[in-house]
Coordinates of C-alpha atoms and ligand atoms in Angstrom, one line a residue:
M1064 CA 0.0 0.0 0.0
T1065 CA 1.3 3.5 -0.9
E1066 CA 1.6 5.8 2.1
T1067 CA -0.8 8.7 1.5
Y1068 CA -0.5 12.2 3.0
D1069 CA -2.5 15.4 3.0
I1070 CA 0.6 17.6 2.9
T1071 CA 4.2 16.7 2.0
I1072 CA 6.9 19.2 3.0
I1073 CA 10.1 18.9 1.1
G1074 CA 13.1 20.3 3.0
G1075 CA 13.6 20.3 6.8
G1076 CA 15.2 23.6 7.3
P1077 CA 13.7 26.2 9.7
A1078 CA 10.9 27.1 7.2
G1079 CA 10.0 23.5 6.4
M1080 CA 10.0 22.5 10.1
F1081 CA 7.7 25.3 11.0
A1082 CA 5.4 24.5 8.1
A1083 CA 5.2 20.9 9.4
F1084 CA 4.3 22.1 12.9
Y1085 CA 1.7 24.4 11.5
A1086 CA 0.2 21.6 9.3
G1087 CA 0.1 19.4 12.4
M1088 CA -1.8 22.1 14.2
H1089 CA -4.4 21.9 11.5
N1090 CA -4.7 18.1 11.8
A1091 CA -3.3 17.6 8.3
K1092 CA -1.7 14.2 7.8
T1093 CA 1.8 15.5 7.1
Q1094 CA 5.2 14.1 6.1
L1095 CA 8.5 16.1 6.3
L1096 CA 11.2 14.9 4.0
E1097 CA 14.8 16.0 4.5
S1098 CA 17.8 14.9 2.5
L1099 CA 20.4 15.5 5.2
S1100 CA 20.7 13.1 8.2
E1101 CA 19.5 15.9 10.5
L1102 CA 16.8 18.5 10.4
G1103 CA 17.7 22.2 10.6
G1104 CA 18.9 23.2 7.1
Q1105 CA 21.6 25.9 6.9
V1106 CA 21.2 26.8 10.6
N1107 CA 22.2 23.4 11.8
A1108 CA 24.6 22.5 9.0
L1109 CA 26.5 25.8 8.5
Y1110 CA 26.3 27.8 11.7
P1111 CA 25.1 25.9 14.7
E1112 CA 27.3 27.9 17.1
K1113 CA 26.4 31.3 15.8
T1114 CA 24.3 33.6 17.9
I1115 CA 21.2 34.6 16.0
L1116 CA 19.8 38.0 17.0
D1117 CA 16.8 38.4 14.6
V1118 CA 14.2 35.8 15.5
A1119 CA 11.3 37.5 17.1
G1120 CA 10.9 36.9 20.8
L1121 CA 14.4 35.4 21.2
P1122 CA 16.9 38.2 21.9
A1123 CA 19.9 35.8 21.3
I1124 CA 19.9 32.1 20.6
N1125 CA 22.5 30.0 18.9
G1126 CA 21.7 28.0 15.8
R1127 CA 21.8 24.6 17.5
D1128 CA 19.4 25.7 20.2
L1129 CA 16.9 27.2 17.8
I1130 CA 16.7 24.0 15.8
K1131 CA 16.4 21.9 19.0
A1132 CA 13.5 24.1 20.1
Q1133 CA 11.9 23.7 16.7
R1134 CA 12.3 19.9 16.9
E1135 CA 10.6 19.9 20.3
Q1136 CA 7.8 22.0 18.8
L1137 CA 7.3 19.2 16.2
T1138 CA 6.7 16.5 18.8
Q1139 CA 3.3 18.0 19.7
F1140 CA 1.7 16.4 16.7
P1141 CA 1.9 13.0 15.1
L1142 CA 3.9 14.0 12.1
T1143 CA 6.0 11.7 9.9
I1144 CA 9.5 12.9 9.7
K1145 CA 12.0 11.2 7.3
T1146 CA 15.6 12.4 7.3
G1147 CA 18.3 11.1 4.9
Q1148 CA 15.7 11.0 2.1
E1149 CA 16.2 13.3 -0.9
V1150 CA 13.2 14.0 -3.1
T1151 CA 14.3 13.1 -6.6
N1152 CA 11.0 13.5 -8.4
V1153 CA 7.5 14.8 -8.2
T1154 CA 4.8 13.7 -10.7
A1155 CA 1.3 15.0 -10.9
N1156 CA -1.6 12.5 -10.9
E1157 CA -5.4 12.6 -10.5
A1158 CA -5.2 12.4 -6.7
G1159 CA -2.5 15.0 -6.3
F1160 CA 1.2 14.1 -6.6
T1161 CA 3.6 11.2 -6.4
V1162 CA 6.7 12.0 -4.5
T1163 CA 9.8 9.9 -5.1
T1164 CA 12.8 9.7 -2.8
D1165 CA 15.7 7.3 -2.8
A1166 CA 13.6 5.2 -0.3
G1167 CA 10.5 4.8 -2.5
T1168 CA 7.3 6.7 -3.4
T1169 CA 4.5 8.3 -1.5
Q1170 CA 1.2 9.9 -2.5
T1171 CA 0.2 13.4 -1.4
T1172 CA -2.7 15.9 -2.0
A1173 CA -0.5 19.0 -1.7
I1174 CA 3.2 19.9 -1.4
I1175 CA 5.2 22.6 0.2
V1176 CA 8.6 23.0 -1.3
A1177 CA 11.1 24.3 1.4
I1178 CA 14.4 23.3 -0.1
G1179 CA 16.3 26.6 0.5
N1180 CA 19.0 27.0 -2.1
G1181 CA 19.1 23.2 -2.7
A1182 CA 22.2 21.4 -1.7
F1183 CA 24.8 23.9 -0.4
A1184 CA 28.5 23.7 -0.2
P1185 CA 31.1 26.2 1.0
R1186 CA 33.1 28.1 -1.6
P1187 CA 36.5 26.5 -1.5
L1188 CA 39.9 28.1 -1.0
T1189 CA 41.8 27.1 -4.2
V1190 CA 45.5 27.8 -3.5
P1191 CA 48.4 25.3 -3.3
G1192 CA 48.1 23.2 -0.2
A1193 CA 44.5 23.9 0.5
E1194 CA 43.1 20.5 -0.5
A1195 CA 45.5 18.6 1.6
A1196 CA 44.9 20.8 4.7
T1197 CA 41.0 20.6 4.4
G1198 CA 39.4 18.9 7.4
K1199 CA 42.7 19.2 9.3
Q1200 CA 44.0 22.8 9.9
L1201 CA 41.7 24.2 7.2
V1202 CA 37.9 24.2 7.9
Y1203 CA 34.9 25.8 6.3
S1204 CA 32.6 26.0 9.4
V1205 CA 32.7 26.0 13.2
P1206 CA 30.5 23.1 14.3
R1207 CA 32.0 23.0 17.9
L1208 CA 33.6 26.1 19.5
A1209 CA 35.4 23.8 22.0
D1210 CA 37.6 22.6 19.1
F1211 CA 39.1 26.1 18.9
Q1212 CA 39.9 26.5 22.6
D1213 CA 43.2 28.4 23.1
Q1214 CA 44.1 28.1 19.4
T1215 CA 45.6 30.6 17.1
V1216 CA 42.9 31.1 14.5
M1217 CA 42.7 33.0 11.2
V1218 CA 39.3 33.6 9.6
A1219 CA 39.4 34.5 5.8
G1220 CA 36.5 36.4 4.3
G1221 CA 34.8 39.8 4.3
G1222 CA 31.0 39.2 4.7
D1223 CA 28.8 38.9 7.7
A1224 CA 29.5 35.2 8.1
A1225 CA 33.3 35.8 8.3
I1226 CA 32.8 38.6 10.9
D1227 CA 30.3 36.4 12.8
Q1228 CA 32.8 33.6 12.9
A1229 CA 35.7 35.8 14.0
L1230 CA 33.6 37.3 16.8
M1231 CA 32.2 33.9 17.9
L1232 CA 35.8 32.5 18.2
E1233 CA 37.2 35.5 20.0
P1234 CA 36.2 34.5 23.5
V1235 CA 37.5 30.9 23.2
A1236 CA 40.6 31.1 20.9
K1237 CA 44.0 32.3 22.0
S1238 CA 43.9 34.9 19.2
V1239 CA 41.8 35.6 16.1
T1240 CA 43.0 37.3 12.9
L1241 CA 40.4 38.3 10.3
L1242 CA 41.8 38.4 6.8
H1243 CA 40.1 40.2 3.9
R1244 CA 41.2 41.0 0.4
R1245 CA 39.7 44.5 0.5
A1246 CA 40.1 47.4 3.0
Q1247 CA 36.3 47.6 3.5
F1248 CA 34.2 44.8 4.9
R1249 CA 30.9 43.8 3.2
G1250 CA 29.2 43.0 6.5
L1251 CA 26.4 45.0 8.2
A1252 CA 27.6 48.3 9.7
H1253 CA 26.6 47.0 13.2
M1254 CA 28.8 43.8 12.7
V1255 CA 31.7 45.9 11.5
D1256 CA 31.4 48.1 14.6
L1257 CA 31.4 45.1 16.9
L1258 CA 34.5 43.8 15.0
H1259 CA 36.4 47.0 15.5
A1260 CA 35.5 47.0 19.2
S1261 CA 36.8 43.5 19.6
T1262 CA 40.3 42.1 20.1
V1263 CA 40.2 40.4 16.6
A1264 CA 43.2 41.5 14.6
V1265 CA 42.1 42.8 11.2
K1266 CA 44.5 42.2 8.3
T1267 CA 43.6 43.9 5.0
P1268 CA 43.9 44.0 2.1
Y1269 CA 45.5 40.6 1.9
L1270 CA 45.0 37.4 -0.1
I1271 CA 46.0 33.9 0.8
R1272 CA 48.6 32.6 -1.7
E1273 CA 49.6 29.3 -0.3
V1274 CA 49.1 27.1 2.8
A1275 CA 51.5 24.4 4.0
P1276 CA 51.6 22.2 7.2
T1277 CA 54.5 22.9 9.6
A1278 CA 56.6 20.2 11.4
T1279 CA 54.5 20.9 14.6
G1280 CA 51.2 20.2 12.8
Q1281 CA 50.2 23.9 12.5
L1282 CA 49.6 25.7 9.2
K1283 CA 51.8 28.2 7.5
V1284 CA 49.7 30.7 5.7
T1285 CA 51.5 32.7 3.0
L1286 CA 49.8 36.0 2.3
K1287 CA 50.1 38.6 -0.5
E1288 CA 49.2 42.3 -0.1
V1289 CA 46.6 43.2 -2.7
G1290 CA 47.9 45.9 -5.1
S1291 CA 51.6 45.2 -4.3
Q1292 CA 53.8 43.2 -6.6
T1293 CA 56.2 42.2 -3.9
A1294 CA 54.8 42.5 -0.4
T1295 CA 54.2 39.1 1.2
A1296 CA 53.7 38.0 4.8
E1297 CA 53.5 34.7 6.7
Q1298 CA 51.4 33.6 9.6
I1299 CA 51.5 30.3 11.5
V1300 CA 48.0 29.3 12.8
D1301 CA 46.4 26.3 14.4
K1302 CA 43.3 26.7 12.4
L1303 CA 42.3 28.6 9.2
V1304 CA 38.5 29.1 8.8
V1305 CA 37.6 30.0 5.2
S1306 CA 34.4 31.9 5.0
Y1307 CA 34.0 32.8 1.3
G1308 CA 30.2 32.1 1.2
Y1309 CA 28.4 29.1 -0.3
T1310 CA 27.6 27.7 -3.6
S1311 CA 24.2 26.1 -4.1
D1312 CA 22.9 23.5 -6.4
H1313 CA 19.4 23.6 -7.8
H1314 CA 19.6 20.3 -9.6
A1315 CA 16.9 18.9 -7.3
L1316 CA 14.1 20.8 -9.1
A1317 CA 15.6 20.3 -12.6
G1318 CA 15.2 16.5 -12.3
W1319 CA 11.5 16.6 -11.4
D1320 CA 8.7 15.9 -13.9
I1321 CA 6.9 18.9 -12.5
D1322 CA 8.3 22.1 -14.0
L1323 CA 8.0 25.0 -11.5
A1324 CA 8.4 28.6 -12.9
E1325 CA 11.7 30.1 -11.6
T1326 CA 13.5 33.4 -11.7
R1327 CA 17.3 33.3 -11.2
N1328 CA 16.9 29.7 -9.8
L1329 CA 14.3 30.8 -7.3
I1330 CA 10.7 29.5 -7.4
N1331 CA 8.1 32.1 -8.3
V1332 CA 5.2 32.2 -5.8
S1333 CA 2.0 34.1 -5.5
Q1334 CA 0.8 36.0 -2.4
T1335 CA -0.6 32.7 -1.1
M1336 CA 2.9 31.1 -1.6
E1337 CA 1.5 28.9 -4.5
T1338 CA 3.8 28.1 -7.3
S1339 CA 3.0 27.9 -11.0
V1340 CA 1.7 24.4 -10.4
P1341 CA -1.7 24.3 -8.6
G1342 CA -1.3 22.3 -5.4
I1343 CA 2.4 22.9 -5.0
Y1344 CA 3.4 25.7 -2.7
A1345 CA 6.9 27.0 -1.8
I1346 CA 8.4 28.9 1.1
G1347 CA 11.7 29.9 2.6
D1348 CA 15.0 30.8 0.9
G1349 CA 14.2 29.0 -2.3
V1350 CA 11.3 31.4 -3.3
T1351 CA 11.2 34.9 -4.8
Y1352 CA 8.6 37.6 -4.9
P1353 CA 8.9 41.5 -4.8
G1354 CA 10.6 42.4 -1.5
K1355 CA 11.6 38.8 -0.5
Q1356 CA 14.3 38.6 2.2
P1357 CA 16.1 35.3 2.7
L1358 CA 15.9 35.2 6.5
I1359 CA 14.6 32.7 9.1
A1360 CA 11.9 35.1 10.2
T1361 CA 10.6 35.4 6.6
G1362 CA 10.3 31.6 6.2
Y1363 CA 8.4 31.4 9.5
G1364 CA 5.9 34.0 8.2
E1365 CA 5.5 32.2 4.9
A1366 CA 4.8 28.8 6.4
P1367 CA 1.3 29.6 7.9
V1368 CA 0.3 31.3 4.7
A1369 CA 1.1 28.2 2.6
V1370 CA -0.6 25.8 5.1
Q1371 CA -3.7 28.0 5.4
S1372 CA -3.9 28.2 1.6
I1373 CA -3.7 24.5 1.3
M1374 CA -6.3 23.9 4.0
T1375 CA -8.7 26.4 2.3
Q1376 CA -8.2 24.9 -1.1
F1377 CA -8.2 21.1 -0.3
F1378 CA -9.6 20.6 3.2
P1379 CA -12.1 23.5 3.8
D1380 CA -13.9 21.4 6.5
R1381 CA -10.6 21.3 8.5
R1382 CA -9.5 24.8 7.9
G1383 CA -10.2 25.6 11.5
P1384 CA -9.7 28.8 13.5
M1385 CA -6.6 31.0 13.2
H1386 CA -5.1 30.9 16.6
S1387 CA -3.0 28.1 18.1
T1388 CA -5.0 28.1 21.4
S1389 CA -8.1 27.0 19.6
L1390 CA -6.2 24.4 17.6
T1391 CA -4.1 22.5 20.1
P1392 CA -5.7 20.0 22.5
Q1393 CA -6.8 21.8 25.6
S1394 CA -5.9 20.3 29.0
Ligands
FAD1793 C1 26.5 31.8 7.6 C2 25.0 32.2 7.6 C3 24.5 33.0 8.6 C4 23.1 33.3 8.6 N1 22.6 34.1 9.6 C5 21.3 34.4 9.7 C6 20.8 35.1 10.8 O1 21.5 35.6 11.7 N2 19.4 35.4 10.8 C7 18.6 35.0 9.8 O2 17.4 35.2 9.8 N3 19.1 34.2 8.7 C8 20.4 33.9 8.7 N4 20.9 33.2 7.6 C9 19.9 32.8 6.6 C10 19.1 31.6 7.1 O3 20.0 30.5 7.5 C11 18.2 31.1 6.0 O4 17.3 32.2 5.7 C12 17.3 29.9 6.4 O5 18.1 28.8 6.8 C13 16.4 29.5 5.3 O6 15.6 28.4 5.8 P1 14.9 27.4 4.7 O7 14.2 26.4 5.6 O8 14.2 28.2 3.7 O9 16.1 26.7 3.9 P2 17.4 25.9 4.4 O10 17.8 26.3 5.8 O11 18.4 26.0 3.3 O12 16.8 24.4 4.5 C14 16.5 23.7 3.3 C15 16.6 22.2 3.6 O13 16.0 21.5 2.5 C16 16.8 20.4 2.3 N5 16.7 19.9 0.9 C17 17.1 20.5 -0.3 N6 16.8 19.8 -1.3 C18 16.1 18.7 -0.9 C19 15.5 17.6 -1.5 N7 15.4 17.5 -2.9 N8 14.8 16.7 -0.8 C20 14.8 16.8 0.6 N9 15.4 17.8 1.2 C21 16.0 18.8 0.5 C22 18.2 20.8 2.6 O14 19.1 19.7 2.9 C23 18.0 21.7 3.8 O15 18.1 21.1 5.0 C24 22.3 32.9 7.6 C25 22.8 32.1 6.5 C26 24.1 31.7 6.5 C27 24.7 30.9 5.4

């Protein structure tokens, strides 16, 4: 027997997780499909230790704790959550859609696509020695601050993520140097102010030319001053954190039988978060509309809009009242 759901949510990042919770509140039989082995999307995979400041009601929370709280929120309803299952195809049929993953097929009335930017990977450092040092002295994220305790750290990059990482490491590391190829940082003015008020040593405008392990297991980073033909410098570090941003891969959608209208690889949605295919909705970082901001808070706002639209369209008898107090079981 094929498993059948009212709503299938594809992508278990913050937006997809909140949509699953909200669908559960409306008594929709819901499955949440996530290709990674853990829920949490970019927040869990890329910056679990970062302090997030812009989620309403939470003045400061780190990424890991935010996702933990969202996981707890999901336990209130009997949802089906499948991790380690990438959706490889979606096909329309008379009853709705067939959703194919590497583990088989399921049937669903409606879909919410919450795949963010698809599969994401850090933009690599491509200088001599980088590949051999990757995963040893050279890393692309900071999954555990404790691994940097009392270490000499260099962070390379000029955006918010690089500044975030430098500031996050400052209290635990022995010293932190932030290296950028331009004199100006691209980060938010507030972040740049925090950086200049910190003990992080700022080294600009420098580029990494080469990295090589030392006899003591550290990393020698050879730098070149941008604009100068000759000026070079060397720094020995325990860890080099490269924060050059992320590349994303949208192949997930390209392989589906269903063809969703896109602009610049982002799914076009209406005000009700519906895509060009009736019955398929989309939310989170993977969508575009005038004024769209790729933020956690935006995805949280889009999730109830998509769920309510689906309930109105397909299950009007279960649409229910607006507020959570009237929807959750009362004690
Ligand atoms: C370094 C960094 C710092 C950031 N800081 C902040 C911040 O301070 N505040 C803020 O609001 N935002 C911040 N953001 C942005 C924020 O992380 C995103 O807006 C948010 O993660 C988007 O959530 P999402 O659920 O739409 O997508 P994602 O978090 O990208 O989750 C999408 C999920 O879908 C899964 N998926 C993809 N394809 C498939 C498939 N075919 N089948 C099954 N699953 C699939 C992916 O594995 C992923 O888990 C930051 C981003 C980065 C990179």
